[in-house]
Coordinates of C-alpha atoms in Angstrom, one line a residue:
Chain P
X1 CA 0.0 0.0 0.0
X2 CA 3.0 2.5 1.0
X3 CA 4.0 1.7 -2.4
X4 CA 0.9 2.9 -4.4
X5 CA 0.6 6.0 -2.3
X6 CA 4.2 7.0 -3.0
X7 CA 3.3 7.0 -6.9
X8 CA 1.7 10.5 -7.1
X9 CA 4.7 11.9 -6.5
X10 CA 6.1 9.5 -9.0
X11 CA 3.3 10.4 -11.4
X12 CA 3.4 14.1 -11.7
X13 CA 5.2 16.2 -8.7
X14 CA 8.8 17.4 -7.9
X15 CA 10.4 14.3 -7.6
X16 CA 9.6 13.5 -11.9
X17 CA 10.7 16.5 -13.0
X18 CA 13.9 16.2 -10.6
X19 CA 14.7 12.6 -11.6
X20 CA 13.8 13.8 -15.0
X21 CA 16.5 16.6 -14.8
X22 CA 18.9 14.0 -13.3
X23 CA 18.4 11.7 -16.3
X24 CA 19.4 14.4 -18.4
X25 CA 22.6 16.1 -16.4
X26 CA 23.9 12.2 -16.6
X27 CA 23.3 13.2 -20.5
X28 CA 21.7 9.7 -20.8
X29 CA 19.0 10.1 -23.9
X30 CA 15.8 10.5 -22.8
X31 CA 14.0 7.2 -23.8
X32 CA 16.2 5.4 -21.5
X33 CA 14.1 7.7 -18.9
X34 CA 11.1 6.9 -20.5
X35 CA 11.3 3.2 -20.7
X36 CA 12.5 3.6 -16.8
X37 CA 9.0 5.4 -15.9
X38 CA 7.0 2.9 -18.1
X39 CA 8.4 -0.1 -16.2
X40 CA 8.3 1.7 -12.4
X41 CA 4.4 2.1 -13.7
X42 CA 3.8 -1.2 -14.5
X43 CA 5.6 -3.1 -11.2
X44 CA 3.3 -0.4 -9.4
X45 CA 0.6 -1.9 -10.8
X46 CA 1.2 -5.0 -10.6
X47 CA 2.4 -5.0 -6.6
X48 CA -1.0 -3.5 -6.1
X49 CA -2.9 -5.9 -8.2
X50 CA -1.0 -9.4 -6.8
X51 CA -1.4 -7.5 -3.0
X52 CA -5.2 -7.1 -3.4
X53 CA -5.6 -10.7 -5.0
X54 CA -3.9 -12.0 -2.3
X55 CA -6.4 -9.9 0.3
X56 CA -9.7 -10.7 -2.2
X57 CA -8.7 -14.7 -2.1
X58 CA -9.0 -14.8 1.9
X59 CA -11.5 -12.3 1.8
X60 CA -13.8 -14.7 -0.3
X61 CA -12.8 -17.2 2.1
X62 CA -13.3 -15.3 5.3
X63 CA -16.9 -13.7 3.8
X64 CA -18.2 -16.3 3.1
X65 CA -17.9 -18.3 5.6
X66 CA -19.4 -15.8 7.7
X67 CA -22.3 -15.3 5.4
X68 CA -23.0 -18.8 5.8
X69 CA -22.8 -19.0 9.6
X70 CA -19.4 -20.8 9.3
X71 CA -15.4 -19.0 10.6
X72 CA -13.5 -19.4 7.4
X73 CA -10.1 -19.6 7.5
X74 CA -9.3 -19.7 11.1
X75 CA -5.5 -21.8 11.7
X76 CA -2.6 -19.7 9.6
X77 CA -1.7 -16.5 10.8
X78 CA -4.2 -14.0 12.6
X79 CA -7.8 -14.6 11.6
X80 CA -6.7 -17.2 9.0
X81 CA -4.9 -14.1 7.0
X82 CA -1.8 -16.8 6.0
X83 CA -4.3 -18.6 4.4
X84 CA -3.8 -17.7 0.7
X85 CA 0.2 -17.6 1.4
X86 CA -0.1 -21.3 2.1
X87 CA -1.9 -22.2 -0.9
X88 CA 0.2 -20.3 -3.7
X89 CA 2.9 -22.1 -2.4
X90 CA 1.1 -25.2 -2.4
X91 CA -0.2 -24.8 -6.2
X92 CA 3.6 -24.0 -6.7
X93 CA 5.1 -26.4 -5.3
X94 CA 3.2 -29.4 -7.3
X95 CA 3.9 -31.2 -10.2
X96 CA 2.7 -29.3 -13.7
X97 CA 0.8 -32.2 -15.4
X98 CA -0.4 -31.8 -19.3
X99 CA -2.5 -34.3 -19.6
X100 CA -1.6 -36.8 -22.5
X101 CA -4.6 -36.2 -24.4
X102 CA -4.0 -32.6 -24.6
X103 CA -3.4 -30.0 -27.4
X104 CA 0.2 -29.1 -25.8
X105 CA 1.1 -25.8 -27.4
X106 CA -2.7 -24.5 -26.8
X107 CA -2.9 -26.1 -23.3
X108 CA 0.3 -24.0 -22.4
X109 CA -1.0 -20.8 -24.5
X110 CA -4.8 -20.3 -23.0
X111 CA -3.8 -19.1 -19.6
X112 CA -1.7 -16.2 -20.4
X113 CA -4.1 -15.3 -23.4
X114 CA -6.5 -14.6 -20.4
X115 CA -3.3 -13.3 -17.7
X116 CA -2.1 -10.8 -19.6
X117 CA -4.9 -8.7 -21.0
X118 CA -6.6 -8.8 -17.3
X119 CA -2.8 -6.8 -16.4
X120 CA -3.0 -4.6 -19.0
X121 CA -6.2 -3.0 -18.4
X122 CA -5.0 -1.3 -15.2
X123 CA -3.2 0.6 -17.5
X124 CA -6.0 3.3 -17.8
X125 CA -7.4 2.9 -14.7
X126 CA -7.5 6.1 -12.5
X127 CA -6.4 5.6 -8.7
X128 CA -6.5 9.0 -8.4
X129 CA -5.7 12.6 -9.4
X130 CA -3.0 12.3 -11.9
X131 CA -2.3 8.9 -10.2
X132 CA -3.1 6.6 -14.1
X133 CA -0.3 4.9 -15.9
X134 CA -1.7 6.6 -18.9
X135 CA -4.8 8.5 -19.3
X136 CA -5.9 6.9 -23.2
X137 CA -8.8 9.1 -25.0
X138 CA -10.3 5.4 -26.0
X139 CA -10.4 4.1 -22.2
X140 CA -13.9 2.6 -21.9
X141 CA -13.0 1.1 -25.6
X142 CA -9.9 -0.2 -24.9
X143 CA -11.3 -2.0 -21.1
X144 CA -14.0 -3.5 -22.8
X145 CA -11.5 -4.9 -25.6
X146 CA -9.0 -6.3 -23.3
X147 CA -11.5 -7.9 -20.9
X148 CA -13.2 -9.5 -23.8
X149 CA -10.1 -12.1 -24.7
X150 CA -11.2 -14.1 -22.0
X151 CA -13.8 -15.8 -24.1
X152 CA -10.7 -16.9 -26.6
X153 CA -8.7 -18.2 -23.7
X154 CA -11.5 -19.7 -22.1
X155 CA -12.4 -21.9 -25.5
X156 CA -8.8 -22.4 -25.8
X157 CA -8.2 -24.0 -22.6
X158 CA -11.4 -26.0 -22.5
X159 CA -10.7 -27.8 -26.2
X160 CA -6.9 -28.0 -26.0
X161 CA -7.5 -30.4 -22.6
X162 CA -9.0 -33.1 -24.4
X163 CA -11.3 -33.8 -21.7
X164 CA -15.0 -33.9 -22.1
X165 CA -15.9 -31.9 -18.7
X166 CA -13.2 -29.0 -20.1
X167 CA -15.2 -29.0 -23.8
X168 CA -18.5 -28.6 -22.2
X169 CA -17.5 -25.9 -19.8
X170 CA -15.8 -24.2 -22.3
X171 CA -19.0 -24.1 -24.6
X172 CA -20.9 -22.8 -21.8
X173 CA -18.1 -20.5 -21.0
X174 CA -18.3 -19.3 -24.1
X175 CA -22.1 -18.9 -24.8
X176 CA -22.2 -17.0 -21.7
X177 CA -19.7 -14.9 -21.8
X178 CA -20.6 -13.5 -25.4
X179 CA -24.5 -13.3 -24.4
X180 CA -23.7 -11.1 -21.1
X181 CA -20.7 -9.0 -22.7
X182 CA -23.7 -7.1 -24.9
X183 CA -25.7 -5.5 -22.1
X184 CA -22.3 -4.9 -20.2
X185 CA -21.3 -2.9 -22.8
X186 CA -24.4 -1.2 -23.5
X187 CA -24.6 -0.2 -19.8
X188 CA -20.9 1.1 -20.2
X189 CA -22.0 3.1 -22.9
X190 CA -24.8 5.0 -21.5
X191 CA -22.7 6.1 -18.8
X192 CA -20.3 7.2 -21.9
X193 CA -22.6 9.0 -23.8
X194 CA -23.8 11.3 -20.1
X195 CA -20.3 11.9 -20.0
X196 CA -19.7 12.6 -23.2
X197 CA -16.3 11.1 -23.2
X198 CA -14.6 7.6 -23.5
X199 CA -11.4 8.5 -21.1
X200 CA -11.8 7.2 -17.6
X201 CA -10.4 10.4 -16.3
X202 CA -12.9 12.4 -18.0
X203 CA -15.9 10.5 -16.4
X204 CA -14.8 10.8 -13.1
X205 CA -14.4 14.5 -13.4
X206 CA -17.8 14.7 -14.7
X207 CA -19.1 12.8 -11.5
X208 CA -17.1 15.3 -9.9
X209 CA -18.9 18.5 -11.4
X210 CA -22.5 16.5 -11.1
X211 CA -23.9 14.1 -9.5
X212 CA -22.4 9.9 -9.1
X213 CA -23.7 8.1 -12.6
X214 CA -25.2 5.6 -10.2
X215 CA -27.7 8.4 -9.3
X216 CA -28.2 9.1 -12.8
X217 CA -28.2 5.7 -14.4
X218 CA -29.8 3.5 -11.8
X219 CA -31.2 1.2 -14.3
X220 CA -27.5 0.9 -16.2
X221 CA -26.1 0.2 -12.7
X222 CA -28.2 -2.8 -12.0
X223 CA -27.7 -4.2 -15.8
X224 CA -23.7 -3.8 -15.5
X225 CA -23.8 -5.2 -12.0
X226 CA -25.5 -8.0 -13.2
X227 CA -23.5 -9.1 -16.5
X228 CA -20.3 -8.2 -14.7
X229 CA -21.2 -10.9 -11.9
X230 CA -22.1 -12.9 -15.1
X231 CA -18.8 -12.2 -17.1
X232 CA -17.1 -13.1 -13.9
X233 CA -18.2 -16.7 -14.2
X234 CA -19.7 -16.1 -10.2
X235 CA -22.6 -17.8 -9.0
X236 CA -25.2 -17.5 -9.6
X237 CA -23.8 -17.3 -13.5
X238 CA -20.9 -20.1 -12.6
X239 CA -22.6 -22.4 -14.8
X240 CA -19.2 -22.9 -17.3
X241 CA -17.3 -24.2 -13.7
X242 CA -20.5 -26.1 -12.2
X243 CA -18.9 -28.6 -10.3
X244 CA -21.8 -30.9 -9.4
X245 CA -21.8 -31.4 -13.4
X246 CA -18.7 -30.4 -15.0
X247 CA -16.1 -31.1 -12.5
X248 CA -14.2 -28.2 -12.6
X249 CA -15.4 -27.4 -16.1
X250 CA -12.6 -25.6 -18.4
X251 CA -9.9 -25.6 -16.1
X252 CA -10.8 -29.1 -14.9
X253 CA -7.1 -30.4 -16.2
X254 CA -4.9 -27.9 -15.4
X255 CA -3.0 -28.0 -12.5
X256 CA -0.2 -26.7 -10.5
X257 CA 1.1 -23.5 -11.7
X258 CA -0.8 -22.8 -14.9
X259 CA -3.8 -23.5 -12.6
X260 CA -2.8 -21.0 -10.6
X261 CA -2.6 -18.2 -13.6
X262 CA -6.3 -18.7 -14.0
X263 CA -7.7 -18.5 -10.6
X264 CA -5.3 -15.1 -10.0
X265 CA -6.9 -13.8 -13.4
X266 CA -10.1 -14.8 -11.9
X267 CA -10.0 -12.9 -9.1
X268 CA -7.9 -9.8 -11.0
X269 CA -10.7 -9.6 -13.2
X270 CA -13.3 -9.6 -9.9
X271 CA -10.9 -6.6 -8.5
X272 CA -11.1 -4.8 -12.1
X273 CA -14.8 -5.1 -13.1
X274 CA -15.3 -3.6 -9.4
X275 CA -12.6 -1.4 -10.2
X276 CA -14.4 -0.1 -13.9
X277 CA -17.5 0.1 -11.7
X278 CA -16.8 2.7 -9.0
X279 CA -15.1 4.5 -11.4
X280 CA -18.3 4.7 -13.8
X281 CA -20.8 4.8 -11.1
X282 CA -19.1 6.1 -7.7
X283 CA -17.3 8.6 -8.8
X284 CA -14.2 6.9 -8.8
X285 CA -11.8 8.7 -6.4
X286 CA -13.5 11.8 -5.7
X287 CA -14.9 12.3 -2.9
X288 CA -14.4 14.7 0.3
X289 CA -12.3 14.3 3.8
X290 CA -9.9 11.4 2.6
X291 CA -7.1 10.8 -0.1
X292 CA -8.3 10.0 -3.5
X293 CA -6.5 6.8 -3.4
X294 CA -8.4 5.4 -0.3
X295 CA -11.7 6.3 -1.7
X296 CA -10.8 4.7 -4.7
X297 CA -10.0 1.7 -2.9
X298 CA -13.2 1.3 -0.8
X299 CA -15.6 1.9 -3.4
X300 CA -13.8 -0.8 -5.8
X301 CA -14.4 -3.1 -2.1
X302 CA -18.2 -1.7 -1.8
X303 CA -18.5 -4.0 -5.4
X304 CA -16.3 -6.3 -4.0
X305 CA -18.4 -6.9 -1.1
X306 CA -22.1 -7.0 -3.7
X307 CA -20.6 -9.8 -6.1
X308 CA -19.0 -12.0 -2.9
X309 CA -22.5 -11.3 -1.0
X310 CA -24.6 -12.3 -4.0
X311 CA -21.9 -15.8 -4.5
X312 CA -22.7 -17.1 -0.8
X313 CA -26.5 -16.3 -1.2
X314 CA -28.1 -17.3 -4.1
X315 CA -28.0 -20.6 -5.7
X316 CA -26.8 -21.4 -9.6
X317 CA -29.2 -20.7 -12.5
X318 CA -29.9 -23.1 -15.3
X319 CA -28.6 -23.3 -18.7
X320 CA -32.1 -21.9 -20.1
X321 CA -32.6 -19.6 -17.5
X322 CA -29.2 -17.9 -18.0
X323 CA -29.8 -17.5 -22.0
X324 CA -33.5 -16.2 -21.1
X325 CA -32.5 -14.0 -18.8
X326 CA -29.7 -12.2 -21.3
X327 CA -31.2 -12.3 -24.3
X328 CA -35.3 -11.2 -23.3
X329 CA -34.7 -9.2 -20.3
X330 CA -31.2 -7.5 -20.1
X331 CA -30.5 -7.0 -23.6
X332 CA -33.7 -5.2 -23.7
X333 CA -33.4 -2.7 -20.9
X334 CA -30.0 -1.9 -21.6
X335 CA -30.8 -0.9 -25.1
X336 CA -33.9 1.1 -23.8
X337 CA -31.7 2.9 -21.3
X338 CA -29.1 3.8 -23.8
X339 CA -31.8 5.4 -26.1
X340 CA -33.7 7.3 -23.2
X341 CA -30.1 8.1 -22.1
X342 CA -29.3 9.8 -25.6
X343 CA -32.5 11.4 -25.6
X344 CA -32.5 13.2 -21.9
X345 CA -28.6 14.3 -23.4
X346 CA -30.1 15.6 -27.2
X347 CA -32.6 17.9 -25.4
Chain V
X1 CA 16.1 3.5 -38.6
X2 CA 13.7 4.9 -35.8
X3 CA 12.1 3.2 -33.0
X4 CA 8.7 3.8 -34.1
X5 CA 10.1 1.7 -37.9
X6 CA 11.8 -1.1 -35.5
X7 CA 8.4 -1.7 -34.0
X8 CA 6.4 -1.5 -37.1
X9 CA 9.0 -4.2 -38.5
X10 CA 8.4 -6.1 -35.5
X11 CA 4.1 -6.0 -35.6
X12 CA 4.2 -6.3 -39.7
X13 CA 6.6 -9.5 -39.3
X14 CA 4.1 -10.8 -36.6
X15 CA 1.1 -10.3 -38.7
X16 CA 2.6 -12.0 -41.4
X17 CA 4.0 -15.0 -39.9
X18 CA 0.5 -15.4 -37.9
X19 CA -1.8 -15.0 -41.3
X20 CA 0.9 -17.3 -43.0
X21 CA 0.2 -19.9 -40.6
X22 CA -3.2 -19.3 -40.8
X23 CA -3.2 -21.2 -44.5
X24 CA -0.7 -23.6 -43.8
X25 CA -1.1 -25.0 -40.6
X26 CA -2.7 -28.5 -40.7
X27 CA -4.7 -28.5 -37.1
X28 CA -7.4 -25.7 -37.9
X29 CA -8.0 -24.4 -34.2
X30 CA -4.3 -23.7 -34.0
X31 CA -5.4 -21.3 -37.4
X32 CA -7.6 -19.8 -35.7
X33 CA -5.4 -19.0 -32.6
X34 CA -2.6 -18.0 -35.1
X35 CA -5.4 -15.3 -36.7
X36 CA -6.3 -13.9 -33.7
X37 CA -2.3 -13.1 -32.9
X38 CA -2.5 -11.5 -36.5
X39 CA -5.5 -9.6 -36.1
X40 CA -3.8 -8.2 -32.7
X41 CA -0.1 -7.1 -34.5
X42 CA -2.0 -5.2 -37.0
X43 CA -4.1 -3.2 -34.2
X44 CA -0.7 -2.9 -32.8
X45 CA 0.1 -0.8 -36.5
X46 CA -3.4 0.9 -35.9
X47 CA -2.1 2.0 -32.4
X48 CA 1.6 3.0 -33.7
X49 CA -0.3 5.1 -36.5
X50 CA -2.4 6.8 -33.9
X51 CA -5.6 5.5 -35.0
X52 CA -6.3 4.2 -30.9
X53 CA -10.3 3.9 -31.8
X54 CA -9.5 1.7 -34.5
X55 CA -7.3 -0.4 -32.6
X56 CA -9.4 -0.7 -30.1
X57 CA -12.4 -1.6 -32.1
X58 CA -10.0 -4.0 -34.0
X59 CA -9.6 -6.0 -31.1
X60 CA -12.7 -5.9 -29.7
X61 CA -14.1 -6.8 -32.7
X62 CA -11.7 -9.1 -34.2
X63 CA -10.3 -10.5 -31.8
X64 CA -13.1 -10.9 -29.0
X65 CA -15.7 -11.5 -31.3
X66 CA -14.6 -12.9 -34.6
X67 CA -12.0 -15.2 -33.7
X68 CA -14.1 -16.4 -30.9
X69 CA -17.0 -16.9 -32.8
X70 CA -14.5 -19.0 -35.3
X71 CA -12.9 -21.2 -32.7
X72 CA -16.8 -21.8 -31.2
X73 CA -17.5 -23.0 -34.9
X74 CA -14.6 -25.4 -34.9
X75 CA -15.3 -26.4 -31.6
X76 CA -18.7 -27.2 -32.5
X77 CA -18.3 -28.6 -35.9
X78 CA -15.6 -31.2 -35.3
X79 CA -13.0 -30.9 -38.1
X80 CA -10.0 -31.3 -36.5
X81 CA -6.9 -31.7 -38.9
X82 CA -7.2 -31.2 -42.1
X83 CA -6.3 -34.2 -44.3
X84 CA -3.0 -35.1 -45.5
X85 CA -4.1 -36.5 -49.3
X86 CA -5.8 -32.7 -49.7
X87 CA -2.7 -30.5 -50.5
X88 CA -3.2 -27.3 -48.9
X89 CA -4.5 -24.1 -50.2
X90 CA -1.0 -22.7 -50.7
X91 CA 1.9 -25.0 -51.5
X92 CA 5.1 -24.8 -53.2
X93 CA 5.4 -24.6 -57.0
X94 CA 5.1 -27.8 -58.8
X95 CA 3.7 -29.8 -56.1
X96 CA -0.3 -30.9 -56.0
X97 CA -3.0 -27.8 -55.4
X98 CA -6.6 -27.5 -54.7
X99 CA -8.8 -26.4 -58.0
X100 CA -9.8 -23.6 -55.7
X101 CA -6.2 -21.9 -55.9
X102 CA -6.3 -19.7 -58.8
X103 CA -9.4 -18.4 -57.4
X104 CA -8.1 -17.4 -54.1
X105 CA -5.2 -15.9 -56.0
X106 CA -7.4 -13.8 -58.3
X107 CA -9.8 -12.7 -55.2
X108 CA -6.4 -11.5 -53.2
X109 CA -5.0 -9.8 -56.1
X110 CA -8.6 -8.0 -56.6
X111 CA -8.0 -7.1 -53.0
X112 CA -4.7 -6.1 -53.0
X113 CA -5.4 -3.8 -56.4
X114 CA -8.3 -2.1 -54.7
X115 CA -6.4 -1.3 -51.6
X116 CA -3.9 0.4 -54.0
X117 CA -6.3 2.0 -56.0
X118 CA -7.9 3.1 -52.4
X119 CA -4.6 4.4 -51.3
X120 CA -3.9 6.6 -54.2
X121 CA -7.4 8.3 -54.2
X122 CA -7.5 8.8 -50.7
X123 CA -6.4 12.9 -49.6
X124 CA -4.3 12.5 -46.5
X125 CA -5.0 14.9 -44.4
X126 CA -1.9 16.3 -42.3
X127 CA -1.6 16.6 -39.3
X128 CA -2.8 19.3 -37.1
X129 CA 0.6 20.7 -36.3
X130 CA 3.6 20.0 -37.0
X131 CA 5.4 17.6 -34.3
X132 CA 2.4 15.9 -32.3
X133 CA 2.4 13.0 -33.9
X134 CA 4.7 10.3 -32.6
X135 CA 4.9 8.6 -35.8
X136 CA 7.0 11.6 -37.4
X137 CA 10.6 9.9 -37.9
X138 CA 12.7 11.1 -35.4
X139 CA 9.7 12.1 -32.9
X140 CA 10.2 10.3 -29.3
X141 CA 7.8 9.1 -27.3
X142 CA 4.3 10.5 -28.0
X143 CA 3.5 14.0 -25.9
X144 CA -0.2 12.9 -25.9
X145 CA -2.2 16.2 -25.4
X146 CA -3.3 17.7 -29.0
X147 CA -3.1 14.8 -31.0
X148 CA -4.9 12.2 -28.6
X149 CA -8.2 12.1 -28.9
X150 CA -9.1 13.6 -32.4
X151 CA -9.4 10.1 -34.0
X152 CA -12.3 9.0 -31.9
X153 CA -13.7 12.6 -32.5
X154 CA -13.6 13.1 -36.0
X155 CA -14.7 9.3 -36.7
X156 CA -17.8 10.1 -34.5
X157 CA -18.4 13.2 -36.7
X158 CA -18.0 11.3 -39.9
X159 CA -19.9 8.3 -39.3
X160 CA -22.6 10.4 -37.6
X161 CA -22.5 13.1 -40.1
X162 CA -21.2 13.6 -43.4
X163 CA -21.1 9.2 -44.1
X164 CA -24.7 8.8 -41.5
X165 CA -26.6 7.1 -44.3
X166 CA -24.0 4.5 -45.3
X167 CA -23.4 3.7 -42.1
X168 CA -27.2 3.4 -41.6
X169 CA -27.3 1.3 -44.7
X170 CA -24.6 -1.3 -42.9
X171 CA -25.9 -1.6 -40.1
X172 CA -29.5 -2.7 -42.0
X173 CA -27.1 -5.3 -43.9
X174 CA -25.9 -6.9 -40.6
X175 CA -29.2 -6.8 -39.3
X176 CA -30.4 -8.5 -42.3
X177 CA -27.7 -10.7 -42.2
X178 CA -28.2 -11.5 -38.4
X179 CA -32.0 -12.5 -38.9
X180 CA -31.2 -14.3 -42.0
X181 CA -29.1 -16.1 -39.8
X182 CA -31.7 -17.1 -37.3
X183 CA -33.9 -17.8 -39.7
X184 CA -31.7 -20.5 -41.4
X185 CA -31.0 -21.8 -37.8
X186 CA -34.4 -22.6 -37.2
X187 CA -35.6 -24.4 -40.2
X188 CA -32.6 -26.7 -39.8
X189 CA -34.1 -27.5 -36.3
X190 CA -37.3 -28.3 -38.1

């Protein structure tokens, strides 16, 4: 955490500009300063992602249990907080098994077609002030781009296993995930077109100057709450991993460390779909009395908190109900919102 | 040679190794995969030519949707590997080929031609001051600022404005196309 507060200072004060001039008294060419920025950026980013996944794993854990009248992690460390310590190094430590039957040079692929685009998209998101690895004019665009090569990796990883519970929960993977990424989008985009700007900044300045978009777009909130829950692959949507059916569905060969690259994108995607969502609803950092970067934090938890409550509560939909659901109800009132939405901002 | 030439080396030779594996390699999912990693180096050109909407939309697009909606076909249809007695599309000189070649030759010449033709017509416009683009040889790394933005912008105005009935008139084709589509699926159920 010390980290990530230290970085405004990185981002934008005195101490850029200084280390800047530095660079430049050494007379080393500038693009070595550049590239020196870009990577201090991305570890940032990345500390803070692998910190909170860490936190969100035990917190699943921990919640839940609660929720459901049980204590959770309870034996490593205080409150069970060593719990997620213990099994990364468990899923490390075991033998990486690729399964005979397998497509080998897809089976190794699919994870990191799903890893790396989940990093990347932190790119544009805005922690605070000033405090965004880069501030793109397309930043709405290029989220919903990025988080939409899951589907790929997902149909990857499922086929290349050469298992029939993998197939299967790759189909429904796949079905899903392209049936729910329409309303998401559309809710996205009403909240673009209020704005009147794609850039992440941008919106949050306008929630700044008016009103939170969850005030003004109730009906947009509830759609991308639900199809995020639903591109998350959470109950009550966790029909492509149903275990009572499927096993473990797509991931239901992998093991040791490459299983471990989906279940941390898993939960990175949780952290940024909560992350996209106080930003587009809640105003993203702004807010009054503390920093920007702790209000940033505790809204992305408030959605945190909604998708984990929503897991330990309800129970899993079926296949019908899902497709039903997506294509009669959602798809429908999202579209509806975006043209009442264009119509309140014409007049 | 610039950075910003080294890197549109690098993307070009990525594009061109994926879409050539594309035709020749036997297992068709691994095609697919292989035009997904072309589709991305040339939104990687889009990006280094400043046209972010574009690569954006080239991703989302072709990428997320396209190639996903390919590899769901193969998935679903069952091919698997091509055949070894059918010679593929492209081969070697002198060796066996499909009827269809000369075709597929003549409909990528047509394409090539027309791209041509399309890049000779086409006014440029420059630049809105001199400098601000990163893709001026010798430029460093992009100020952002003036330049950033102004794609998505003036796209909005076009498609919106001057081009609104085209783009009105493709998006009646695709819906066309999409009920066409449902329409066929459901007699086949019966």
């Amino acid at each position: 955490m010390a980290l990530a507060l230290a970085a405004p200072a990185l981002a934008g004060g005195n101490l850029y500009t200084r280390a800047q001039q530095l660079f430049l008294d050494l007379g080393l060419p500038p693009w070595i300063f550049a590239i020196l920025v870009a990577a201090v950026k991305v570890a940032l980013i990345l500390v803070f992602i692998l910190l909170n996944v860490l936190f969100l794993i035990w917190l699943e854990r921990k919640l839940g249990g609660h929720l459901q009248n049980r204590l959770g992690p309870v034996y490593t460390g205080p409150f069970g907080l060593l719990q997620t310590v213990a099994d990364a190094l468990k899923v490390l430590v075991k033998e990486d098994v690729i399964p005979a039957a397998a497509d080998r040079w897809a089976f190794i692929v699919a994870p990191f077609i799903a890893f790396v685009p989940a990093l990347m998209i932190w790119l544009v998101v805005p922690f605070g002030p000033g405090l965004q690895a880069r501030d793109l004019s397309i930043g709405v665009l290029y989220v919903a781009a990025l988080s939409g090569l899951i589907i790929p990796s997902l149909l990857t990883a499922g086929w290349s296993s050469g298992s029939k519970w993998s197939l299967l929960g790759a189909f429904r993977a796949g079905a899903q995930l392209i049936s729910y990424e329409v309303p998401l989008l559309l809710a996205q985009l009403a909240v673009v077109v209020w704005a009147g700007s794609l850039s992440l900044n941008d919106i949050v300045r306008a929630q700044q100057q008016g009103t939170w978009f969850i005030l003004l777009q109730p009906v947009g909130f509830i759609v991308y709450l639900i199809a995020a829950i639903a591109e998350l692959n959470r109950t009550p949507f966790d029909l492509p991993e149903a275990e009572s059916e499927l096993v473990a569905g797509f991931n239901t060969e992998y093991s040791g460390f490459r299983f471990a690259i989906f279940f941390l994108t898993e939960y990175a995607n949780l952290l940024t779909s909560s992350a996209i969502a106080a930003t587009l609803f809640l105003g993203g950092w702004s807010g009054p009395w503390l920093p920007p970067f702790v209000w940033f934090l505790l809204k992305t938890y408030v959605f945190v908190f909604i998708a984990m409550w929503v897991r330990f509560t309800l129970p899993r939909l079926r296949v019908d109900q899902l497709m039903n659901f997506a294509w009669k109800l959602l798809l429908p009132v999202a579209l509806l919102n975006v043209v009442v939405t264009g119509a309140i901002v014409a007049l | 040679m610039t950075t910003t030439l080294l890197v549109f080396l690098a993307l070009a030779a990525v594009s061109l190794f994926a879409a050539w594996r594309v035709v020749t390699d036997p297992q068709i999912m691994h095609a697919g995969l292989w035009m997904g990693l072309s589709f991305v180096g040339v939104a990687g050109i889009f990006l280094l030519l400043t046209a972010e909407f574009l690569a954006g939309v080239q991703i989302l697009i072709y990428v997320g949707a396209i190639t996903t909606i390919i590899l769901f076909g193969i998935m679903l249809s069952d091919i698997g590997e091509v055949k070894e007695e059918e010679p593929p599309l492209l081969s070697l000189p002198g060796r066996a080929k499909r009827p269809g070649t000369p075709v597929a030759v003549l409909a990528a010449g047509a394409f090539v031609l027309a791209l041509i033709l399309l890049y000779r017509d086409v006014a440029w416009t420059s630049l809105p001051a001199a400098g601000t683009l990163s893709t001026a040889p010798g430029a460093g790394t992009p100020a952002g600022g003036l330049w950033e933005g102004f794609s998505v912008k003036l796209i909005g105005q076009a498609l919106f404005g001057e081009y609104a009935l085209p783009a009105e008139a493709a998006s009646v084709l695709l819906l066309a196309a999409l009920l066409g589509a449902l329409v066929l699926a459901a007699r086949e159920e019966g």
